[in-house]
CSV table of C-alpha atoms in Angstrom, one decimal:
chain,number,residue,atom,x,y,z
A,1,UNK,CA,9.7,2.4,-21.1
A,2,UNK,CA,5.8,2.3,-20.1
A,3,UNK,CA,4.5,5.1,-22.3
A,4,UNK,CA,-0.2,5.7,-22.0
A,5,UNK,CA,-1.4,8.0,-23.8
A,6,UNK,CA,-4.8,9.3,-23.9
A,7,UNK,CA,-6.8,5.8,-23.8
A,8,UNK,CA,-10.1,5.1,-23.0
A,9,UNK,CA,-12.0,2.8,-22.8
A,10,UNK,CA,-15.7,1.5,-23.2
A,11,UNK,CA,-17.7,-1.5,-22.9
A,12,UNK,CA,-21.3,-2.0,-23.7
A,13,UNK,CA,-23.6,-3.1,-21.2
A,14,UNK,CA,-26.9,-4.6,-22.4
A,15,UNK,CA,-28.4,-0.8,-24.1
A,16,UNK,CA,-26.5,1.0,-21.9
A,17,UNK,CA,-22.2,1.6,-22.1
A,18,UNK,CA,-19.8,1.7,-19.4
A,19,UNK,CA,-16.2,3.9,-19.7
A,20,UNK,CA,-13.6,2.3,-17.1
A,21,UNK,CA,-10.4,4.0,-18.4
A,22,UNK,CA,-11.4,7.9,-19.4
A,23,UNK,CA,-8.0,9.5,-22.0
A,24,UNK,CA,-5.4,7.5,-18.8
A,25,UNK,CA,-2.0,9.7,-19.9
A,26,UNK,CA,1.4,7.6,-18.0
A,27,UNK,CA,4.5,7.0,-17.9
A,28,UNK,CA,6.8,4.5,-16.1
A,29,UNK,CA,10.5,5.5,-16.1
A,30,UNK,CA,13.3,2.1,-17.1
A,31,UNK,CA,13.1,-0.4,-14.0
A,32,UNK,CA,10.3,1.5,-11.6
A,33,UNK,CA,8.4,-0.6,-9.4
A,34,UNK,CA,4.7,1.9,-11.1
A,35,UNK,CA,2.7,1.1,-8.4
A,36,UNK,CA,-1.7,1.7,-10.1
A,37,UNK,CA,-3.5,2.4,-7.3
A,38,UNK,CA,-7.6,2.2,-7.0
A,39,UNK,CA,-11.0,0.9,-5.6
A,40,UNK,CA,-13.1,-1.8,-7.5
A,41,UNK,CA,-14.1,-0.6,-11.0
A,42,UNK,CA,-12.0,2.5,-11.0
A,43,UNK,CA,-10.4,1.2,-14.1
A,44,UNK,CA,-6.9,-0.1,-13.0
A,45,UNK,CA,-7.2,-4.0,-14.5
A,46,UNK,CA,-8.4,-2.8,-18.0
A,47,UNK,CA,-5.3,-0.8,-17.5
A,48,UNK,CA,-3.8,-3.5,-17.6
A,49,UNK,CA,-4.6,-5.4,-20.1
A,50,UNK,CA,-4.3,-2.4,-22.5
A,51,UNK,CA,-1.0,-2.6,-21.9
A,52,UNK,CA,0.0,-6.9,-22.1
A,53,UNK,CA,-3.0,-6.3,-25.4
A,54,UNK,CA,-5.5,-8.4,-23.8
A,55,UNK,CA,-7.7,-5.9,-24.4
A,56,UNK,CA,-7.2,-3.2,-27.3
A,57,UNK,CA,-8.5,0.8,-26.4
A,58,UNK,CA,-11.0,2.7,-28.4
A,59,UNK,CA,-8.6,5.7,-28.6
A,60,UNK,CA,-4.8,7.0,-27.7
A,61,UNK,CA,-1.1,4.7,-28.1
A,62,UNK,CA,0.2,2.7,-26.0
A,63,UNK,CA,4.3,2.1,-25.9
A,64,UNK,CA,6.9,-0.6,-24.6
A,65,UNK,CA,10.6,0.5,-24.5
A,66,UNK,CA,10.4,2.9,-27.7
A,67,UNK,CA,8.2,-0.3,-30.4
A,68,UNK,CA,4.3,1.3,-30.3
A,69,UNK,CA,2.1,-1.7,-29.2
A,70,UNK,CA,-1.0,0.0,-29.9
A,71,UNK,CA,-2.2,3.0,-31.5
A,72,UNK,CA,-5.8,3.4,-32.7
A,73,UNK,CA,-5.6,6.4,-35.5
A,74,UNK,CA,-1.8,3.7,-36.5
A,75,UNK,CA,-4.2,0.8,-36.2
A,76,UNK,CA,-1.4,-0.6,-34.8
A,77,UNK,CA,-2.0,-4.1,-32.0
A,78,UNK,CA,0.5,-6.4,-31.4
A,79,UNK,CA,-0.7,-9.3,-29.6
A,80,UNK,CA,0.7,-10.3,-26.1
A,81,UNK,CA,3.0,-12.7,-28.0
A,82,UNK,CA,4.9,-9.7,-29.0
A,83,UNK,CA,4.8,-7.0,-26.8
A,84,UNK,CA,8.0,-8.4,-25.1
A,85,UNK,CA,6.2,-8.3,-21.4
A,86,UNK,CA,5.2,-11.5,-18.8
A,87,UNK,CA,1.7,-10.8,-16.6
A,88,UNK,CA,1.1,-12.4,-13.3
A,89,UNK,CA,-2.4,-13.1,-13.1
A,90,UNK,CA,-4.5,-12.5,-9.6
A,91,UNK,CA,-5.2,-16.8,-9.7
A,92,UNK,CA,-1.4,-17.4,-10.7
A,93,UNK,CA,-2.9,-19.6,-13.8
A,94,UNK,CA,-1.0,-22.6,-12.1
A,95,UNK,CA,-2.0,-25.8,-14.8
A,96,UNK,CA,-2.3,-28.3,-11.3
A,97,UNK,CA,-1.7,-30.8,-13.9
A,98,UNK,CA,1.6,-30.6,-14.2
A,99,UNK,CA,4.7,-29.6,-12.5
A,100,UNK,CA,6.6,-26.8,-10.3
A,101,UNK,CA,9.3,-27.0,-13.2
A,102,UNK,CA,7.0,-28.3,-16.5
A,103,UNK,CA,4.6,-24.6,-15.1
A,104,UNK,CA,8.2,-22.4,-15.6
A,105,UNK,CA,9.0,-24.0,-18.7
A,106,UNK,CA,5.5,-24.5,-20.6
A,107,UNK,CA,5.4,-21.2,-22.5
A,108,UNK,CA,8.5,-21.7,-23.7
A,109,UNK,CA,8.6,-24.9,-24.9
A,110,UNK,CA,4.8,-23.9,-26.4
A,111,UNK,CA,5.3,-20.8,-27.1
A,112,UNK,CA,5.2,-17.8,-29.7
A,113,UNK,CA,9.4,-18.1,-28.3
A,114,UNK,CA,10.0,-21.9,-29.0
A,115,UNK,CA,13.0,-23.1,-27.6
A,116,UNK,CA,14.5,-26.9,-28.1
A,117,UNK,CA,13.5,-28.7,-23.9
A,118,UNK,CA,17.0,-28.8,-22.7
A,119,UNK,CA,17.1,-24.9,-22.8
A,120,UNK,CA,13.8,-24.3,-22.2
A,121,UNK,CA,14.7,-27.1,-18.4
A,122,UNK,CA,18.3,-25.3,-18.1
A,123,UNK,CA,15.8,-20.9,-18.5
A,124,UNK,CA,12.9,-22.8,-15.6
A,125,UNK,CA,15.5,-24.1,-13.0
A,126,UNK,CA,17.4,-21.1,-13.7
A,127,UNK,CA,14.1,-19.2,-12.6
A,128,UNK,CA,13.3,-21.4,-9.9
A,129,UNK,CA,16.1,-20.7,-7.7
A,130,UNK,CA,16.1,-17.0,-8.4
A,131,UNK,CA,12.3,-17.5,-6.6
A,132,UNK,CA,13.6,-19.7,-4.2
A,133,UNK,CA,11.6,-22.3,-5.9
A,134,UNK,CA,13.8,-24.9,-7.0
A,135,UNK,CA,13.7,-27.4,-4.4
A,136,UNK,CA,10.0,-28.3,-5.1
A,137,UNK,CA,10.5,-28.1,-8.8
A,138,UNK,CA,9.5,-31.6,-9.3
A,139,UNK,CA,6.1,-31.3,-7.4
A,140,UNK,CA,2.3,-31.3,-8.4
A,141,UNK,CA,1.6,-27.9,-9.2
A,142,UNK,CA,-1.6,-29.1,-6.9
A,143,UNK,CA,0.2,-29.6,-3.9
A,144,UNK,CA,1.9,-25.6,-3.4
A,145,UNK,CA,0.6,-24.1,-1.2
A,146,UNK,CA,-1.1,-19.9,-1.9
A,147,UNK,CA,3.0,-18.7,-1.7
A,148,UNK,CA,4.3,-21.7,-3.6
A,149,UNK,CA,2.3,-21.3,-6.6
A,150,UNK,CA,2.3,-16.9,-6.2
A,151,UNK,CA,6.6,-17.5,-7.3
A,152,UNK,CA,5.9,-20.6,-9.9
A,153,UNK,CA,3.5,-17.2,-11.5
A,154,UNK,CA,6.8,-14.8,-11.2
A,155,UNK,CA,9.2,-17.1,-11.5
A,156,UNK,CA,6.8,-18.2,-15.1
A,157,UNK,CA,6.4,-14.8,-15.9
A,158,UNK,CA,10.2,-14.5,-15.6
A,159,UNK,CA,10.7,-16.5,-18.4
A,160,UNK,CA,10.6,-15.3,-21.1
A,161,UNK,CA,13.4,-12.7,-20.3
A,162,UNK,CA,10.2,-9.5,-20.0
A,163,UNK,CA,11.4,-5.6,-20.1
A,164,UNK,CA,7.9,-5.2,-17.9
A,165,UNK,CA,6.5,-7.4,-15.8
A,166,UNK,CA,2.7,-6.8,-14.9
A,167,UNK,CA,0.7,-8.1,-12.3
A,168,UNK,CA,-3.1,-8.3,-11.3
A,169,UNK,CA,-3.7,-8.3,-7.6
A,170,UNK,CA,-1.2,-11.0,-7.4
A,171,UNK,CA,-1.7,-11.0,-3.5
A,172,UNK,CA,-5.2,-10.8,-3.1
A,173,UNK,CA,-5.8,-13.9,-2.7
A,174,UNK,CA,-3.0,-14.9,0.3
A,175,UNK,CA,-4.1,-14.2,4.0
A,176,UNK,CA,-2.2,-11.6,6.1
A,177,UNK,CA,0.4,-12.6,7.0
A,178,UNK,CA,1.6,-14.4,3.8
A,179,UNK,CA,0.9,-10.3,1.6
A,180,UNK,CA,3.6,-9.1,4.5
A,181,UNK,CA,6.4,-11.8,3.2
A,182,UNK,CA,6.0,-12.5,-0.3
A,183,UNK,CA,5.7,-8.5,-0.4
A,184,UNK,CA,9.1,-7.8,0.2
A,185,UNK,CA,9.4,-10.9,-1.6
A,186,UNK,CA,8.6,-9.4,-4.9
A,187,UNK,CA,10.3,-5.7,-4.2
A,188,UNK,CA,13.2,-7.5,-3.1
A,189,UNK,CA,13.5,-9.6,-6.2
A,190,UNK,CA,12.5,-7.1,-9.0
A,191,UNK,CA,14.9,-4.6,-7.1
A,192,UNK,CA,17.5,-7.6,-8.3
A,193,UNK,CA,16.7,-8.6,-11.6
A,194,UNK,CA,16.5,-4.8,-12.5
A,195,UNK,CA,12.9,-4.6,-14.4
A,196,UNK,CA,10.4,-2.7,-14.9
A,197,UNK,CA,7.1,-3.2,-13.6
A,198,UNK,CA,3.1,-2.1,-13.5
A,199,UNK,CA,1.8,-2.8,-10.7
A,200,UNK,CA,-2.7,-3.1,-10.3
A,201,UNK,CA,-4.0,-3.5,-6.5
A,202,UNK,CA,-6.7,-1.7,-3.7
A,203,UNK,CA,-4.7,-2.0,-1.0
A,204,UNK,CA,-2.7,1.4,0.2
A,205,UNK,CA,-0.9,-0.5,2.3
A,206,UNK,CA,0.5,-3.0,-0.4
A,207,UNK,CA,1.0,0.4,-2.7
A,208,UNK,CA,3.2,1.9,-0.8
A,209,UNK,CA,5.0,-0.6,0.8
A,210,UNK,CA,6.2,-1.4,-2.9
A,211,UNK,CA,5.9,1.6,-4.3
A,212,UNK,CA,8.3,3.5,-7.3
A,213,UNK,CA,5.4,5.9,-8.2
A,214,UNK,CA,1.5,5.2,-7.4
A,215,UNK,CA,-0.6,6.3,-9.3
A,216,UNK,CA,-4.5,6.5,-7.9
A,217,UNK,CA,-7.5,5.6,-10.6
A,218,UNK,CA,-11.1,6.8,-10.0
A,219,UNK,CA,-14.0,6.7,-12.1
A,220,UNK,CA,-11.2,5.2,-14.2
A,221,UNK,CA,-9.2,8.4,-14.1
A,222,UNK,CA,-5.9,9.9,-13.5
A,223,UNK,CA,-6.1,12.0,-10.4
A,224,UNK,CA,-2.9,12.3,-9.0
A,225,UNK,CA,0.7,10.7,-9.7
A,226,UNK,CA,3.8,10.9,-7.3
A,227,UNK,CA,5.7,10.0,-4.5
A,228,UNK,CA,4.0,7.3,-2.1
A,229,UNK,CA,5.1,9.7,1.0
A,230,UNK,CA,3.6,12.5,-1.8
A,231,UNK,CA,0.7,11.3,-2.3
A,232,UNK,CA,-0.1,10.5,1.9
A,233,UNK,CA,0.9,13.2,3.0
A,234,UNK,CA,-0.3,15.7,0.5
A,235,UNK,CA,-3.4,14.6,-1.4
A,236,UNK,CA,-4.0,16.1,-5.0
A,237,UNK,CA,-8.3,15.3,-4.1
A,238,UNK,CA,-10.6,14.3,-1.2
A,239,UNK,CA,-10.5,11.6,-3.1
A,240,UNK,CA,-7.3,10.6,-2.8
A,241,UNK,CA,-6.7,10.7,0.9
A,242,UNK,CA,-9.8,8.6,1.2
A,243,UNK,CA,-7.6,6.2,-1.0
A,244,UNK,CA,-5.2,6.2,1.6
A,245,UNK,CA,-6.1,5.1,4.7
A,246,UNK,CA,-9.2,6.2,7.0
A,247,UNK,CA,-9.8,10.1,7.7
A,248,UNK,CA,-11.3,12.4,10.0
A,249,UNK,CA,-13.5,14.9,8.6
A,250,UNK,CA,-15.1,18.1,9.5
A,251,UNK,CA,-16.9,20.0,7.0
A,252,UNK,CA,-16.7,23.5,6.9
A,253,UNK,CA,-17.3,28.0,5.9
A,254,UNK,CA,-14.5,30.6,5.9
A,255,UNK,CA,-14.9,32.8,8.8
A,256,UNK,CA,-11.7,34.4,8.2
A,257,UNK,CA,-8.5,33.0,6.3
A,258,UNK,CA,-6.7,31.2,8.8
A,259,UNK,CA,-9.7,30.3,10.7
A,260,UNK,CA,-13.2,27.6,10.0
A,261,UNK,CA,-16.4,27.6,11.5
A,262,UNK,CA,-17.6,23.7,11.3
A,263,UNK,CA,-19.5,21.4,14.2
A,264,UNK,CA,-17.8,21.6,16.9
A,265,UNK,CA,-16.8,24.6,16.4
A,266,UNK,CA,-13.7,27.9,15.4
A,267,UNK,CA,-11.0,25.8,13.6
A,268,UNK,CA,-7.5,27.5,12.6
A,269,UNK,CA,-5.4,26.0,9.1
A,270,UNK,CA,-2.8,26.3,8.2
A,271,UNK,CA,-3.8,27.3,4.7
A,272,UNK,CA,-3.9,30.8,3.7
A,273,UNK,CA,-5.7,31.9,0.9
A,274,UNK,CA,-9.8,30.7,0.9
A,275,UNK,CA,-12.3,33.6,0.1
A,276,UNK,CA,-14.9,34.7,2.9
A,277,UNK,CA,-17.5,31.8,3.2
A,278,UNK,CA,-15.7,29.7,0.9
A,279,UNK,CA,-17.3,25.8,1.9
A,280,UNK,CA,-13.8,23.8,1.6
A,281,UNK,CA,-14.2,19.6,3.3
A,282,UNK,CA,-11.4,19.4,6.7
A,283,UNK,CA,-9.5,16.5,7.2
A,284,UNK,CA,-7.2,15.0,9.7
A,285,UNK,CA,-5.7,11.7,10.1
A,286,UNK,CA,-6.1,9.4,13.2
A,287,UNK,CA,-2.9,9.6,14.1
A,288,UNK,CA,-2.3,12.9,13.7
A,289,UNK,CA,-5.5,13.8,16.3
A,290,UNK,CA,-4.2,14.3,19.5
A,291,UNK,CA,-5.4,13.5,23.0
A,292,UNK,CA,-5.3,14.0,26.6
A,293,UNK,CA,-6.9,13.3,29.5
A,294,UNK,CA,-6.5,17.1,30.9
A,295,UNK,CA,-6.1,20.5,29.1
A,296,UNK,CA,-3.9,22.9,27.0
A,297,UNK,CA,-5.2,25.4,26.3
A,298,UNK,CA,-4.2,25.2,23.7
A,299,UNK,CA,-6.1,26.8,19.5
A,300,UNK,CA,-7.9,23.7,17.9
A,301,UNK,CA,-9.1,22.3,21.9
A,302,UNK,CA,-12.3,20.7,21.8
A,303,UNK,CA,-13.7,18.6,25.0
A,304,UNK,CA,-15.0,14.9,23.7
A,305,UNK,CA,-15.7,11.5,25.3
A,306,UNK,CA,-14.8,8.3,24.7
A,307,UNK,CA,-17.1,6.2,22.9
A,308,UNK,CA,-14.8,2.7,22.8
A,309,UNK,CA,-11.8,0.8,21.6
A,310,UNK,CA,-10.8,-1.3,19.2
A,311,UNK,CA,-7.2,-3.4,19.9
A,312,UNK,CA,-5.5,-3.6,17.0
A,313,UNK,CA,-3.0,-5.5,18.2
A,314,UNK,CA,-0.1,-3.4,17.4
A,315,UNK,CA,-2.5,-0.3,17.9
A,316,UNK,CA,-5.5,1.3,19.6
A,317,UNK,CA,-7.7,3.1,17.7
A,318,UNK,CA,-10.0,5.4,20.7
A,319,UNK,CA,-13.6,6.3,19.3
A,320,UNK,CA,-14.8,9.5,20.4
A,321,UNK,CA,-17.7,12.6,20.4
A,322,UNK,CA,-16.5,15.8,19.7
A,323,UNK,CA,-20.0,18.1,19.8
A,324,UNK,CA,-22.0,15.6,17.4
A,325,UNK,CA,-19.5,14.3,15.2
A,326,UNK,CA,-17.5,11.0,15.6
A,327,UNK,CA,-14.2,10.8,15.1
A,328,UNK,CA,-10.9,8.2,15.7
A,329,UNK,CA,-7.3,8.7,17.2
A,330,UNK,CA,-5.4,5.6,16.3
A,331,UNK,CA,-2.7,5.5,18.8
A,332,UNK,CA,0.5,2.7,19.2
A,333,UNK,CA,-0.1,3.1,23.3
A,334,UNK,CA,-2.6,1.8,25.7
A,335,UNK,CA,-3.7,4.6,27.9
A,336,UNK,CA,-6.0,4.1,30.6
A,337,UNK,CA,-8.4,7.5,29.4
A,338,UNK,CA,-10.9,8.8,31.1
A,339,UNK,CA,-14.1,9.1,30.2
A,340,UNK,CA,-13.7,12.4,29.5
A,341,UNK,CA,-11.2,13.9,27.5
A,342,UNK,CA,-9.6,16.2,25.0
A,343,UNK,CA,-8.9,16.8,21.0
A,344,UNK,CA,-6.2,18.9,19.4
A,345,UNK,CA,-6.1,19.0,15.4
A,346,UNK,CA,-2.7,20.3,14.7
A,347,UNK,CA,-3.4,23.1,12.4
A,348,UNK,CA,-0.4,22.0,10.4
A,349,UNK,CA,-1.9,18.3,10.2
A,350,UNK,CA,-5.2,19.1,8.4
A,351,UNK,CA,-5.8,18.6,5.6
A,352,UNK,CA,-8.0,21.2,3.3
A,353,UNK,CA,-10.1,20.5,0.4
A,354,UNK,CA,-12.4,22.2,-1.8
A,355,UNK,CA,-16.3,20.7,0.0
A,356,UNK,CA,-18.7,19.1,-1.8
């Protein structure tokens, strides 16, 4: 449905050049909810703008539904209005002086695909009902809440019956509770109508909750493309692992196959085939760390000191000092821990990456 091949983009900033995209190649399947995840400055928004036609790449080719909409070599660059896409911006771009219905029908009345006002109003009512905003169609947009504005922006994007919906961090302006609510609405709505979605975010929870597949971007390059569970459980690199949640990290040196010397002591790992003296980095997620008040005499078990705890409602983070290293244990149970505990690193949960 969306094919991006070898896309690069360079901006001239004063006397220097900035390259937000470096030879990006991706394929989004029809009906897929595809999420681009990455930190600020990773190239996500630039890539979305290239797909929409709001930016022109310096290299590469982009196709939508089998039709080339941009090609540097073929000198093709279709206007955004000719690409058959709908787009929801981070700011929603709602016209405050218009009613809800007028916001939705304006592209139908004045855009390239103009239609009689009667048909535009009919279509506008139809999509507003789809996003559960039909009861407010006559309300001035200036009186809408953030969540309601977001729904209007989605309705407007869907009104032109696009084959592809592009969404640029549409939930970032909402509070935490509303983000969860609207996230589910977007997921259910797009699944219901079967539209292909290319969605960008820097929020790893949002990405995993919404995505059919995730592409992780960093420094303008694609670092990994996979199912959400695969990206979380088997990140391709230290960089990807960091983007998918907080980690406990240990630098280490391989003593022999399966055994690593670290600042907290010798750690056994499940990864095989590493060479002696290889510098590596070990990572374990907060919830995979095991903590007990007494020793079990198991492997990878180390005495630790409880420094503090952070109560987060549905979970508690215990901050530990294991030897010279600070580590965090996340649990969903409120436990009265003694000052001295024992931390265990299950070897099957330890992620291993090349050292830096």
